[in-house]
Short mmCIF file of C-alpha atoms in Angstrom, two decimals:
data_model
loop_
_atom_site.label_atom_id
_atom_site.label_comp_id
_atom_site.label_asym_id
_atom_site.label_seq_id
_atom_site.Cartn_x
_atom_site.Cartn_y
_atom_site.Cartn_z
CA UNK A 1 -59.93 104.54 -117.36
CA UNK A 2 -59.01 105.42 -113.81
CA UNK A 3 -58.08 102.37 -111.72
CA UNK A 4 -60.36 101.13 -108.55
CA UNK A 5 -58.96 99.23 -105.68
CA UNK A 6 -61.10 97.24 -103.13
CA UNK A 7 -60.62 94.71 -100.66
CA UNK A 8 -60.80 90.83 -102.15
CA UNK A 9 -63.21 89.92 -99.81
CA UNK A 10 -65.15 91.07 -96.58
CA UNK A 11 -67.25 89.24 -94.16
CA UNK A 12 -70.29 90.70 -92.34
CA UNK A 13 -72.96 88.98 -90.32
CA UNK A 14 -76.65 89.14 -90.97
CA UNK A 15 -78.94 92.09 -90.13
CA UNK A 16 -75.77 94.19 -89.48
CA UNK A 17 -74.42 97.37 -91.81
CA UNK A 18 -71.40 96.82 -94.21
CA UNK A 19 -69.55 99.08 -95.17
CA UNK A 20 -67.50 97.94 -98.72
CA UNK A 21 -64.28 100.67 -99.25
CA UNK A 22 -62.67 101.76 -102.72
CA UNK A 23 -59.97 103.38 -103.40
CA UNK A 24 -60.07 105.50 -106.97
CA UNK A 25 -56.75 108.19 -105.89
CA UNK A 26 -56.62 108.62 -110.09
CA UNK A 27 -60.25 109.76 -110.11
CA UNK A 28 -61.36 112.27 -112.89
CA UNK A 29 -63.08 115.47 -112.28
CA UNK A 30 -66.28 113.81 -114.56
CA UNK A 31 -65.86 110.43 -113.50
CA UNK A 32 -68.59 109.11 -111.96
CA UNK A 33 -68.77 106.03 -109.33
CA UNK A 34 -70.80 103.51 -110.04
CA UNK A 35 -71.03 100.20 -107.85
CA UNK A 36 -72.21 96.85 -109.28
CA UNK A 37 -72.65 93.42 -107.35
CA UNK A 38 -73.07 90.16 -108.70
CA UNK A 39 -74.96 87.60 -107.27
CA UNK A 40 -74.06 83.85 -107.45
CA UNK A 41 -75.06 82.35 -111.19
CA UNK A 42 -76.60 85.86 -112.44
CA UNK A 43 -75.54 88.84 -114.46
CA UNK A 44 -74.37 91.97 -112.61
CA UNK A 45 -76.51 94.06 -111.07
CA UNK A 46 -76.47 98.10 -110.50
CA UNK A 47 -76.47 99.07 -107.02
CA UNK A 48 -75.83 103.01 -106.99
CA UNK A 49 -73.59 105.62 -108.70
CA UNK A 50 -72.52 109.63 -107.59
CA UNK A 51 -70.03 111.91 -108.70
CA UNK A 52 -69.61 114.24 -105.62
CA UNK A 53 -72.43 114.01 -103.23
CA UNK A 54 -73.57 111.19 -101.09
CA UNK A 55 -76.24 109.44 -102.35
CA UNK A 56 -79.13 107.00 -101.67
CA UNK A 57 -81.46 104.88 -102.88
CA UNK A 58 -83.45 101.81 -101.45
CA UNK A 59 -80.68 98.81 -102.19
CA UNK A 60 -77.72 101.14 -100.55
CA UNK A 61 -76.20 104.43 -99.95
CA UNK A 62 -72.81 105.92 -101.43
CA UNK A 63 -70.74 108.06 -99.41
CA UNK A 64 -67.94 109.91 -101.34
CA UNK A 65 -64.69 111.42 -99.87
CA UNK A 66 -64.71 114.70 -99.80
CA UNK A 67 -61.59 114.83 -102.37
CA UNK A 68 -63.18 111.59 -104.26
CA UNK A 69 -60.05 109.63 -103.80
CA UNK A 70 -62.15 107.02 -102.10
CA UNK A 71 -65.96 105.87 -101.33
CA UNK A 72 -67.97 103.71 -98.98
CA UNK A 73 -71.43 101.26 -100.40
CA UNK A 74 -72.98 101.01 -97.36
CA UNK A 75 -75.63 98.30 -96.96
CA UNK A 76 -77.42 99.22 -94.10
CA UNK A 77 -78.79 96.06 -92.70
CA UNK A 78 -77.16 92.63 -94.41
CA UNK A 79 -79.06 89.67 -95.21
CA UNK A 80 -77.19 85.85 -96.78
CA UNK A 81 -79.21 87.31 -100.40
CA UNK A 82 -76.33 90.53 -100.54
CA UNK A 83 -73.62 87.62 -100.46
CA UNK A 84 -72.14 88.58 -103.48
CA UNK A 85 -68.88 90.27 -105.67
CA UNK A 86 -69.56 93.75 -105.23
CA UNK A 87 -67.60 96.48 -107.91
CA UNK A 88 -66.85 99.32 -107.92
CA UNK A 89 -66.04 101.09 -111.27
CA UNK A 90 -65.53 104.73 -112.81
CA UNK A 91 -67.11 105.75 -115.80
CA UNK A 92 -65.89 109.16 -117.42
CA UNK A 93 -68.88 110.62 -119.27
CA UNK A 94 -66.85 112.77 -121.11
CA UNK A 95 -64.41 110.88 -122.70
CA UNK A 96 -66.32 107.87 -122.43
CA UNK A 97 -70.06 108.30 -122.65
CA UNK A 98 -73.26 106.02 -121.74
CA UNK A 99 -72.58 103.71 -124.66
CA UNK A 100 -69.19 102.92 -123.40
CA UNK A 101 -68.68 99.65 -121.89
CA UNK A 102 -67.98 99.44 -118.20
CA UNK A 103 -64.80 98.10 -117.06
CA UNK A 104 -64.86 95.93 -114.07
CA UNK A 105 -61.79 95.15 -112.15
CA UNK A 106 -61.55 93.16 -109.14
CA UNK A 107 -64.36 93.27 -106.96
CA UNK A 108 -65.35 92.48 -103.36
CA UNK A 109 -66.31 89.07 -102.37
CA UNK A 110 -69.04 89.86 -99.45
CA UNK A 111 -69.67 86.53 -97.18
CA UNK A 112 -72.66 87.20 -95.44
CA UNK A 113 -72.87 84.60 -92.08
CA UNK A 114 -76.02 84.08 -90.42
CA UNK B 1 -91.05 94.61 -115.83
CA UNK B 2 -89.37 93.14 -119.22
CA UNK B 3 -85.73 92.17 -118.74
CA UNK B 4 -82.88 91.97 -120.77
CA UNK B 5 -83.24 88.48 -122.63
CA UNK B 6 -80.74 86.20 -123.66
CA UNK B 7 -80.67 83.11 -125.92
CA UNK B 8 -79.78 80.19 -126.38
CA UNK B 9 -79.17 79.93 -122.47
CA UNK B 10 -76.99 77.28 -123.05
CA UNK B 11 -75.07 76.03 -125.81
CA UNK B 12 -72.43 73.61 -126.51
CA UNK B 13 -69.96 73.24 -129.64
CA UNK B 14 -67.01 71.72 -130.81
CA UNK B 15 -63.52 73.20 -131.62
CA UNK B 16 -63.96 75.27 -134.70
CA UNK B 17 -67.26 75.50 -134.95
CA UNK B 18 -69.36 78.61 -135.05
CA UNK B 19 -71.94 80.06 -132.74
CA UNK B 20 -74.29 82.67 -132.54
CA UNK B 21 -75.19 84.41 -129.33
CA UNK B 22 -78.91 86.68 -129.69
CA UNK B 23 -79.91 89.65 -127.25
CA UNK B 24 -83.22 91.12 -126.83
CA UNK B 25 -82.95 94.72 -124.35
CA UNK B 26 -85.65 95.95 -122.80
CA UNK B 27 -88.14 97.61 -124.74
CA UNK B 28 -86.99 101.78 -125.31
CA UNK B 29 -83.29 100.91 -124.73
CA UNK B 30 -81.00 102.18 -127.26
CA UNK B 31 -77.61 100.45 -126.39
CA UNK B 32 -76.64 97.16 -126.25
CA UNK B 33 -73.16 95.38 -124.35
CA UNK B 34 -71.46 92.09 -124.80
CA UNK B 35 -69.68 90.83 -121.93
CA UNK B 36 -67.57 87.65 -121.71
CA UNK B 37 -67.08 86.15 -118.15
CA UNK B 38 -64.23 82.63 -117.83
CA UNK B 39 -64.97 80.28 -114.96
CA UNK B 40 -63.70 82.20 -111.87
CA UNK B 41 -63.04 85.53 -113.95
CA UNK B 42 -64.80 89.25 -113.62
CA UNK B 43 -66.83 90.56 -116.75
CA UNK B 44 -64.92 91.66 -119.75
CA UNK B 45 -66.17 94.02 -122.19
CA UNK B 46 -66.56 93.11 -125.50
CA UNK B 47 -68.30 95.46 -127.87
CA UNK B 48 -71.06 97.97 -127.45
CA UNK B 49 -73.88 99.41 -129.99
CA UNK B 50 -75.88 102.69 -129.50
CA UNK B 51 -78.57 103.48 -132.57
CA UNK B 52 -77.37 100.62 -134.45
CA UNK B 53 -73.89 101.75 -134.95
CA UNK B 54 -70.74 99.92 -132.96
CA UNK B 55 -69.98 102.42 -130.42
CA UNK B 56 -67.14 101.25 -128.24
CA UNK B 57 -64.67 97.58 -128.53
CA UNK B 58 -63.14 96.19 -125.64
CA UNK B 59 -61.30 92.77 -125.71
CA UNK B 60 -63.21 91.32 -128.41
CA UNK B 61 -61.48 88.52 -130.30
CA UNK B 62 -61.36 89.06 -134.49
CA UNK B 63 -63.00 86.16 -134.72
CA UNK B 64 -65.87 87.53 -132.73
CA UNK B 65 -68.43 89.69 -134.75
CA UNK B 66 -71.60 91.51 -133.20
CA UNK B 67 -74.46 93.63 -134.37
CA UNK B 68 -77.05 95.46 -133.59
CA UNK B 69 -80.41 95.32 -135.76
CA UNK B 70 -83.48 97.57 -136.59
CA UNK B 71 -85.39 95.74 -133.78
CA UNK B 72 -82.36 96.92 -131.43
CA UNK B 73 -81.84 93.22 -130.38
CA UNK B 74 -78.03 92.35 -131.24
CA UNK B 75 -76.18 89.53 -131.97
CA UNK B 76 -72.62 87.98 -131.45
CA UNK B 77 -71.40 85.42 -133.98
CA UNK B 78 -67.99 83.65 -132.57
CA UNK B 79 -66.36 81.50 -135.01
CA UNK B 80 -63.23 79.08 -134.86
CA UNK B 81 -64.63 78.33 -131.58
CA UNK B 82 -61.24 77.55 -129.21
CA UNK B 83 -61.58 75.48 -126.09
CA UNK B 84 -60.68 79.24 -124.03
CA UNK B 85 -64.09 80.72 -125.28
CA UNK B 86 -65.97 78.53 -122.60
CA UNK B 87 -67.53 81.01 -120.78
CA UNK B 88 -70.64 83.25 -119.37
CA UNK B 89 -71.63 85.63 -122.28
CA UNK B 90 -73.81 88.42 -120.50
CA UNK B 91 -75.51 91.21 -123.03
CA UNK B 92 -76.63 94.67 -121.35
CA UNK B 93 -78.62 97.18 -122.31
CA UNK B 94 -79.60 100.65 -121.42
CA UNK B 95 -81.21 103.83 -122.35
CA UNK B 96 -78.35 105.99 -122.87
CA UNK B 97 -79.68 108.97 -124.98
CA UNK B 98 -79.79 112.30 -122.50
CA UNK B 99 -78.24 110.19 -120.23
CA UNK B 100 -74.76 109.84 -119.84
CA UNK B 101 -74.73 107.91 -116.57
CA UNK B 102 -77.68 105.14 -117.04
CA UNK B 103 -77.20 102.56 -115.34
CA UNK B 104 -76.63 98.84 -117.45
CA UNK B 105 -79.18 96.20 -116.90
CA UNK B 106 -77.91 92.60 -117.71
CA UNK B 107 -79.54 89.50 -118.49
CA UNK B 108 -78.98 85.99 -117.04
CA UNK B 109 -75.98 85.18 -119.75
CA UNK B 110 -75.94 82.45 -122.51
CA UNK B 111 -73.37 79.67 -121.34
CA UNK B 112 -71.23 78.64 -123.87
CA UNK B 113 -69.20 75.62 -123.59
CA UNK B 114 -66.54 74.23 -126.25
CA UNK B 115 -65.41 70.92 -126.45
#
């Protein structure tokens, strides 16, 4: 699998945007990015996924480089419940497929301050 | 809406003992995902089953086992339990037929701690 990199950690205050960078320069014409965050004591959680197109949905919105090396989760307005590991992983869907596990590397720590 | 559900939520053993983790995905899903997490660690992937059949291994120890049954809900059976297998065992699931990219949903992970 192509390799992710992200910052270790981030800090953001409350009510303002966030803007959580990875790097993927080894990304796959059909790999798509997906972003997971994990909360404190609970199992991961999906937050958003594209492939070449900005997306978005009501938790975030995913903005993609335009050569896909690279892409931005935006949250647009923090509160302390986003405080968590955010991660941002690749998942082929040719060679790998839905059923494939994901592979999660090391993810953002977001500290949220009120 | 149902979630994934996971049981025992806790569970404590002793060195070389066995243990069996159970998995319930939501209704219509078709996959299920073992994921082991260590104290202070990220999720690792363990095994995967689509339809029943294993579908893709990850870092899963030969003295783990897993399956999935009729009902879709899976199981992991870990035996020779070693103090290192203390962790946060998460199962996914998702609905992955006609759609490559579905997105995983996880339950709230069985605890498992050796002594």
């Amino acid at each position: 699998d192509a390799k992710t990199t992200q910052p270790n950690s981030m800090e953001s205050n409350e009510e303002e945007p966030v803007h959580l960078p990875c790097n993927h320069s080894t990304i796959s014409g059909t790999d798509y990015i997906h972003w997971y965050r994990q909360l404190p004591s609970q199992g991961p959680e999906y937050v958003i996924h594209g492939l070449t197109s900005n997306v978005n949905n009501r938790m975030a919105s995913l903005a993609i480089a335009e050569d896909r090396k690279s892409s931005t989760l935006i949250l647009h307005r923090a509160t302390l419940r986003d405080a968590a590991v955010y991660y941002c992983i690749l998942r082929d869907v040719v060679t790998g497929g839905g059923a494939d596990g994901l592979t999660f590397g090391k993810g953002t720590h977001l500290i949220i301050q009120p | 809406a149902a979630g994934v559900i996971q049981s025992p939520r806790h569970l404590i053993k002793e060195k070389r003992e066995t243990a069996t983790l159970k998995c319930y995905p939501i209704p219509r899903h078709d996959t299920v995902y073992w994921y082991q997490q260590g104290p202070g660690q990220d999720p690792q992937f363990l095994i995967s089953f689509y339809e029943k059949m294993q579908s893709d291994k990850g870092s899963i120890p030969d003295r783990f086992s897993a399956q999935q049954f009729s009902d879709y809900h899976s199981e992991l059976n870990m035996s020779s339990l070693e103090l290192g297998d203390s962790a946060l065992y998460f199962c996914a699931s998702s609905f992955v037929l006609g759609e490559l990219t579905g997105e995983l949903f996880f339950g709230e992970g069985s605890r498992l701690t050796v002594l």
